[in-house]
């Protein structure tokens, strides 16, 4: 409401591509935290939290959808509904959304064993794309994997080649870094060990490179820290959380952080959100719990943001507000909420 209560020339200016792109380039990223069902608080990034480890809330917004937010790119949320498979893009600032066409199954009489979606924007053409990787198994054949891509605004899906030896790890989410989507995967032709599956949104091509060494008895998750791809390993055997960082285009991993006393956390996976200058870390558990680790006191704090509701899955997203309007995409019907 505050953004739209302006004179018509000013409102028209806010909708021009020149202003939208300029604002997006200067938009300060923060975190969108779900505090009640479908209600979020925007938390700005600071270099260091206060002594009580509290985060500053800049504004709040509510979404009219029950679907689960999968990712956020340039102020747009990508939502996926499990029961009916609805795919939604929305912008809580402009308060508009579009329903994306659902991809069709590639064959008849198949059972989908695994299905994973990714959403991102290419580096050069700045096209927004949704990627679907699925494993399908008929009654008589072995499991076959394939990939479909939809460029937002075209209203259609197309098949792209997917490696025959690639097998995505179950229940893993994608990570967008520098125009590339990443998943953890298995490479059946290269023996044991985990690999990173990378999809270039500019060329629509897949590639793979080795993941960091896997500790024993661990849970593994991908994340983005310092604008780089990172891997978080939580090992109950070694009693610590290990955070690995990959330097761009080098495919080499560096161990940048170790958090001991992990046995005090009844979790399997964690997603580091930010490592502060003083060595403290803000993270989220797989059950949606936000916690803060103090590098000075070696303690954990779980009361970071006041929340009346906590989803049983990760519900905190890096978020940069933008004026990107979904009404600008051709072949898509945009609605307001």
Short mmCIF file of N, CA, C and O in Angstrom, two decimals, residues 263-337:
data_model
loop_
_atom_site.label_atom_id
_atom_site.label_comp_id
_atom_site.label_asym_id
_atom_site.label_seq_id
_atom_site.Cartn_x
_atom_site.Cartn_y
_atom_site.Cartn_z
N UNK A 263 26.29 -32.86 19.26
CA UNK A 263 25.41 -33.84 19.89
C UNK A 263 24.31 -33.17 20.70
O UNK A 263 23.32 -33.80 21.06
N UNK A 264 24.44 -31.86 20.94
CA UNK A 264 23.38 -31.15 21.66
C UNK A 264 22.24 -30.73 20.74
O UNK A 264 21.24 -30.18 21.19
N UNK A 265 22.41 -30.96 19.44
CA UNK A 265 21.38 -30.59 18.48
C UNK A 265 20.69 -31.85 17.96
O UNK A 265 21.31 -32.65 17.26
N UNK A 266 19.40 -32.06 18.28
CA UNK A 266 18.69 -33.26 17.82
C UNK A 266 18.23 -33.12 16.38
O UNK A 266 17.04 -33.07 16.08
N UNK A 267 19.19 -33.03 15.43
CA UNK A 267 18.87 -32.75 14.04
C UNK A 267 19.69 -33.64 13.12
O UNK A 267 20.65 -34.29 13.54
N UNK A 268 19.32 -33.65 11.85
CA UNK A 268 20.06 -34.38 10.84
C UNK A 268 20.73 -33.42 9.86
O UNK A 268 21.87 -33.60 9.48
N UNK A 269 20.01 -32.37 9.45
CA UNK A 269 20.54 -31.41 8.49
C UNK A 269 20.42 -29.99 9.03
O UNK A 269 19.47 -29.67 9.73
N UNK A 270 21.39 -29.15 8.67
CA UNK A 270 21.35 -27.74 9.02
C UNK A 270 21.74 -26.92 7.79
O UNK A 270 22.51 -27.38 6.94
N UNK A 271 21.19 -25.70 7.71
CA UNK A 271 21.50 -24.78 6.62
C UNK A 271 22.09 -23.50 7.20
O UNK A 271 21.37 -22.69 7.78
N UNK A 272 23.40 -23.29 7.09
CA UNK A 272 23.97 -22.02 7.52
C UNK A 272 23.40 -20.87 6.70
O UNK A 272 23.34 -20.95 5.47
N UNK A 273 22.97 -19.81 7.36
CA UNK A 273 22.41 -18.65 6.69
C UNK A 273 23.43 -17.53 6.58
O UNK A 273 23.53 -16.85 5.56
N UNK A 274 24.19 -17.34 7.64
CA UNK A 274 25.21 -16.29 7.63
C UNK A 274 26.30 -16.58 8.65
O UNK A 274 26.02 -17.02 9.77
N UNK A 275 27.55 -16.33 8.23
CA UNK A 275 28.69 -16.34 9.15
C UNK A 275 29.09 -14.89 9.37
O UNK A 275 29.44 -14.18 8.42
N UNK A 276 29.04 -14.43 10.62
CA UNK A 276 29.31 -13.04 10.93
C UNK A 276 30.81 -12.79 11.07
O UNK A 276 31.62 -13.74 11.14
N UNK A 277 31.17 -11.50 11.10
CA UNK A 277 32.58 -11.12 11.16
C UNK A 277 33.28 -11.67 12.41
O UNK A 277 34.46 -11.98 12.39
N UNK A 278 32.52 -11.78 13.51
CA UNK A 278 33.12 -12.26 14.77
C UNK A 278 33.15 -13.78 14.86
O UNK A 278 33.52 -14.33 15.89
N UNK A 279 32.75 -14.49 13.80
CA UNK A 279 32.78 -15.94 13.81
C UNK A 279 31.50 -16.60 14.26
O UNK A 279 31.42 -17.83 14.27
N UNK A 280 30.49 -15.80 14.65
CA UNK A 280 29.20 -16.38 15.01
C UNK A 280 28.47 -16.85 13.75
O UNK A 280 28.73 -16.36 12.65
N UNK A 281 27.55 -17.80 13.92
CA UNK A 281 26.84 -18.38 12.78
C UNK A 281 25.35 -18.42 13.05
O UNK A 281 24.91 -18.80 14.15
N UNK A 282 24.56 -18.00 12.05
CA UNK A 282 23.10 -18.13 12.11
C UNK A 282 22.72 -19.28 11.20
O UNK A 282 23.11 -19.32 10.03
N UNK A 283 21.95 -20.24 11.72
CA UNK A 283 21.60 -21.44 10.96
C UNK A 283 20.14 -21.81 11.19
O UNK A 283 19.49 -21.32 12.11
N UNK A 284 19.66 -22.69 10.32
CA UNK A 284 18.31 -23.23 10.44
C UNK A 284 18.37 -24.75 10.39
O UNK A 284 19.10 -25.34 9.58
N UNK A 285 17.60 -25.39 11.28
CA UNK A 285 17.52 -26.85 11.31
C UNK A 285 16.52 -27.33 10.28
O UNK A 285 15.72 -26.58 9.73
N UNK A 286 16.52 -28.64 10.04
CA UNK A 286 15.61 -29.22 9.07
C UNK A 286 14.16 -29.13 9.51
O UNK A 286 13.25 -29.19 8.67
N UNK A 287 13.90 -28.93 10.82
CA UNK A 287 12.52 -28.80 11.29
C UNK A 287 12.07 -27.34 11.34
O UNK A 287 11.00 -27.04 11.87
N UNK A 288 12.86 -26.41 10.78
CA UNK A 288 12.48 -25.01 10.75
C UNK A 288 12.96 -24.19 11.92
O UNK A 288 12.66 -23.00 12.00
N UNK A 289 13.71 -24.77 12.84
CA UNK A 289 14.20 -24.05 14.01
C UNK A 289 15.39 -23.16 13.63
O UNK A 289 16.35 -23.64 13.04
N UNK A 290 15.30 -21.88 13.98
CA UNK A 290 16.43 -20.96 13.81
C UNK A 290 17.29 -20.99 15.06
O UNK A 290 16.77 -20.93 16.18
N UNK A 291 18.61 -21.07 14.89
CA UNK A 291 19.47 -20.99 16.07
C UNK A 291 20.75 -20.24 15.72
O UNK A 291 21.13 -20.11 14.56
N UNK A 292 21.36 -19.73 16.78
CA UNK A 292 22.54 -18.87 16.66
C UNK A 292 23.66 -19.49 17.48
O UNK A 292 23.48 -19.83 18.65
N UNK A 293 24.82 -19.65 16.85
CA UNK A 293 25.98 -20.20 17.55
C UNK A 293 26.99 -19.09 17.82
O UNK A 293 27.43 -18.39 16.90
N UNK A 294 27.32 -18.91 19.09
CA UNK A 294 28.29 -17.89 19.49
C UNK A 294 29.68 -18.52 19.50
O UNK A 294 29.95 -19.46 20.25
N UNK A 295 30.55 -17.98 18.66
CA UNK A 295 31.91 -18.50 18.59
C UNK A 295 32.71 -18.16 19.84
O UNK A 295 33.68 -18.85 20.18
N UNK A 296 32.29 -17.11 20.55
CA UNK A 296 33.00 -16.69 21.75
C UNK A 296 32.64 -17.57 22.94
O UNK A 296 33.53 -18.05 23.66
N UNK A 297 31.35 -17.79 23.15
CA UNK A 297 30.92 -18.56 24.33
C UNK A 297 30.71 -20.04 24.02
O UNK A 297 30.49 -20.83 24.94
N UNK A 298 30.76 -20.42 22.73
CA UNK A 298 30.54 -21.81 22.29
C UNK A 298 29.17 -22.32 22.73
O UNK A 298 29.02 -23.47 23.13
N UNK A 299 28.18 -21.46 22.65
CA UNK A 299 26.82 -21.83 23.06
C UNK A 299 25.84 -21.59 21.93
O UNK A 299 26.12 -20.86 20.98
N UNK A 300 24.64 -22.19 22.06
CA UNK A 300 23.58 -22.05 21.07
C UNK A 300 22.43 -21.25 21.67
O UNK A 300 22.10 -21.38 22.85
N UNK A 301 21.82 -20.41 20.84
CA UNK A 301 20.65 -19.63 21.24
C UNK A 301 19.55 -19.88 20.22
O UNK A 301 19.75 -19.70 19.01
N UNK A 302 18.37 -20.29 20.70
CA UNK A 302 17.28 -20.67 19.80
C UNK A 302 16.20 -19.61 19.69
O UNK A 302 15.28 -19.75 18.90
N UNK A 303 16.23 -18.55 20.47
CA UNK A 303 15.19 -17.52 20.45
C UNK A 303 15.70 -16.31 19.67
O UNK A 303 15.99 -15.26 20.24
N UNK A 304 15.79 -16.45 18.35
CA UNK A 304 16.37 -15.41 17.52
C UNK A 304 15.31 -14.45 17.02
O UNK A 304 15.47 -13.24 17.08
N UNK A 305 14.21 -14.97 16.49
CA UNK A 305 13.10 -14.16 16.00
C UNK A 305 11.83 -14.65 16.68
O UNK A 305 11.60 -15.86 16.80
N UNK A 306 11.00 -13.69 17.14
CA UNK A 306 9.74 -14.05 17.78
C UNK A 306 8.83 -14.72 16.76
O UNK A 306 8.47 -14.12 15.73
N UNK A 307 8.46 -15.99 17.03
CA UNK A 307 7.65 -16.74 16.09
C UNK A 307 6.52 -17.45 16.83
O UNK A 307 6.76 -18.17 17.80
N UNK A 308 5.30 -17.23 16.34
CA UNK A 308 4.15 -17.93 16.91
C UNK A 308 3.95 -19.29 16.26
O UNK A 308 3.20 -20.12 16.77
N UNK A 309 4.60 -19.48 15.13
CA UNK A 309 4.40 -20.70 14.35
C UNK A 309 5.73 -21.11 13.74
O UNK A 309 6.51 -20.27 13.33
N UNK A 310 5.98 -22.40 13.70
CA UNK A 310 7.19 -22.90 13.06
C UNK A 310 6.82 -24.08 12.18
O UNK A 310 6.29 -25.08 12.64
N UNK A 311 7.07 -23.94 10.90
CA UNK A 311 6.76 -25.02 9.95
C UNK A 311 7.69 -26.20 10.20
O UNK A 311 8.83 -26.03 10.62
N UNK A 312 7.22 -27.43 9.94
CA UNK A 312 8.06 -28.61 10.15
C UNK A 312 9.05 -28.84 9.01
O UNK A 312 9.33 -29.96 8.63
N UNK A 313 9.56 -27.76 8.45
CA UNK A 313 10.54 -27.83 7.38
C UNK A 313 11.21 -26.45 7.31
O UNK A 313 10.72 -25.48 7.88
N UNK A 314 12.35 -26.33 6.63
CA UNK A 314 13.03 -25.03 6.54
C UNK A 314 12.11 -23.96 5.98
O UNK A 314 11.45 -24.15 4.96
N UNK A 315 12.05 -22.81 6.65
CA UNK A 315 11.12 -21.75 6.26
C UNK A 315 11.76 -20.37 6.38
O UNK A 315 11.10 -19.39 6.65
N UNK A 316 13.07 -20.30 6.18
CA UNK A 316 13.81 -19.04 6.16
C UNK A 316 14.56 -18.93 4.84
O UNK A 316 15.24 -19.89 4.44
N UNK A 317 14.43 -17.79 4.17
CA UNK A 317 14.99 -17.65 2.83
C UNK A 317 15.74 -16.33 2.70
O UNK A 317 15.29 -15.31 3.22
N UNK A 318 16.87 -16.38 2.00
CA UNK A 318 17.54 -15.14 1.64
C UNK A 318 16.63 -14.40 0.67
O UNK A 318 16.13 -14.96 -0.30
N UNK A 319 16.40 -13.12 0.96
CA UNK A 319 15.37 -12.40 0.22
C UNK A 319 15.81 -10.95 0.01
O UNK A 319 16.18 -10.26 0.96
N UNK A 320 15.77 -10.50 -1.25
CA UNK A 320 16.07 -9.11 -1.60
C UNK A 320 14.82 -8.50 -2.22
O UNK A 320 14.42 -8.90 -3.31
N UNK A 321 14.14 -7.55 -1.55
CA UNK A 321 12.92 -6.96 -2.10
C UNK A 321 13.16 -6.34 -3.47
O UNK A 321 14.23 -5.76 -3.72
N UNK A 322 12.17 -6.45 -4.35
CA UNK A 322 12.31 -5.89 -5.68
C UNK A 322 10.94 -5.46 -6.21
O UNK A 322 9.90 -5.84 -5.67
N UNK A 323 10.98 -4.70 -7.30
CA UNK A 323 9.76 -4.26 -7.98
C UNK A 323 9.53 -5.07 -9.26
O UNK A 323 8.77 -4.64 -10.13
N UNK A 324 10.18 -6.22 -9.39
CA UNK A 324 9.98 -7.07 -10.56
C UNK A 324 8.51 -7.47 -10.64
O UNK A 324 7.98 -8.11 -9.73
N UNK A 325 7.86 -7.09 -11.73
CA UNK A 325 6.44 -7.36 -11.88
C UNK A 325 6.22 -8.61 -12.73
O UNK A 325 6.78 -8.74 -13.83
N UNK A 326 5.40 -9.51 -12.23
CA UNK A 326 5.10 -10.73 -12.98
C UNK A 326 4.17 -10.45 -14.15
O UNK A 326 3.98 -11.31 -15.01
N UNK A 327 3.59 -9.26 -14.18
CA UNK A 327 2.73 -8.89 -15.31
C UNK A 327 3.54 -8.61 -16.57
O UNK A 327 2.97 -8.49 -17.66
N UNK A 328 4.86 -8.51 -16.43
CA UNK A 328 5.70 -8.23 -17.59
C UNK A 328 6.04 -9.48 -18.39
O UNK A 328 6.62 -9.39 -19.47
N UNK A 329 5.71 -10.67 -17.86
CA UNK A 329 6.01 -11.91 -18.56
C UNK A 329 4.90 -12.23 -19.56
O UNK A 329 3.72 -12.34 -19.18
N UNK A 330 5.27 -12.40 -20.80
CA UNK A 330 4.29 -12.76 -21.83
C UNK A 330 3.79 -14.19 -21.61
O UNK A 330 4.45 -15.00 -20.97
N UNK A 331 2.64 -14.49 -22.16
CA UNK A 331 2.04 -15.83 -22.12
C UNK A 331 1.68 -16.29 -20.72
O UNK A 331 1.39 -17.45 -20.50
N UNK A 332 1.73 -15.41 -19.73
CA UNK A 332 1.36 -15.78 -18.36
C UNK A 332 0.31 -14.79 -17.86
O UNK A 332 0.46 -13.58 -18.04
N UNK A 333 -0.73 -15.31 -17.25
CA UNK A 333 -1.78 -14.47 -16.66
C UNK A 333 -1.40 -14.13 -15.23
O UNK A 333 -1.22 -15.03 -14.40
N UNK A 334 -1.27 -12.85 -14.93
CA UNK A 334 -0.87 -12.42 -13.59
C UNK A 334 -2.10 -11.94 -12.83
O UNK A 334 -2.97 -11.27 -13.39
N UNK A 335 -2.16 -12.30 -11.56
CA UNK A 335 -3.25 -11.87 -10.67
C UNK A 335 -2.66 -11.12 -9.49
O UNK A 335 -1.47 -11.27 -9.16
N UNK A 336 -3.49 -10.32 -8.86
CA UNK A 336 -3.08 -9.57 -7.66
C UNK A 336 -3.66 -10.21 -6.41
O UNK A 336 -4.68 -10.92 -6.48
N UNK A 337 -3.00 -9.98 -5.29
CA UNK A 337 -3.52 -10.48 -4.01
C UNK A 337 -3.37 -9.40 -2.94
O UNK A 337 -2.72 -8.39 -3.16
#
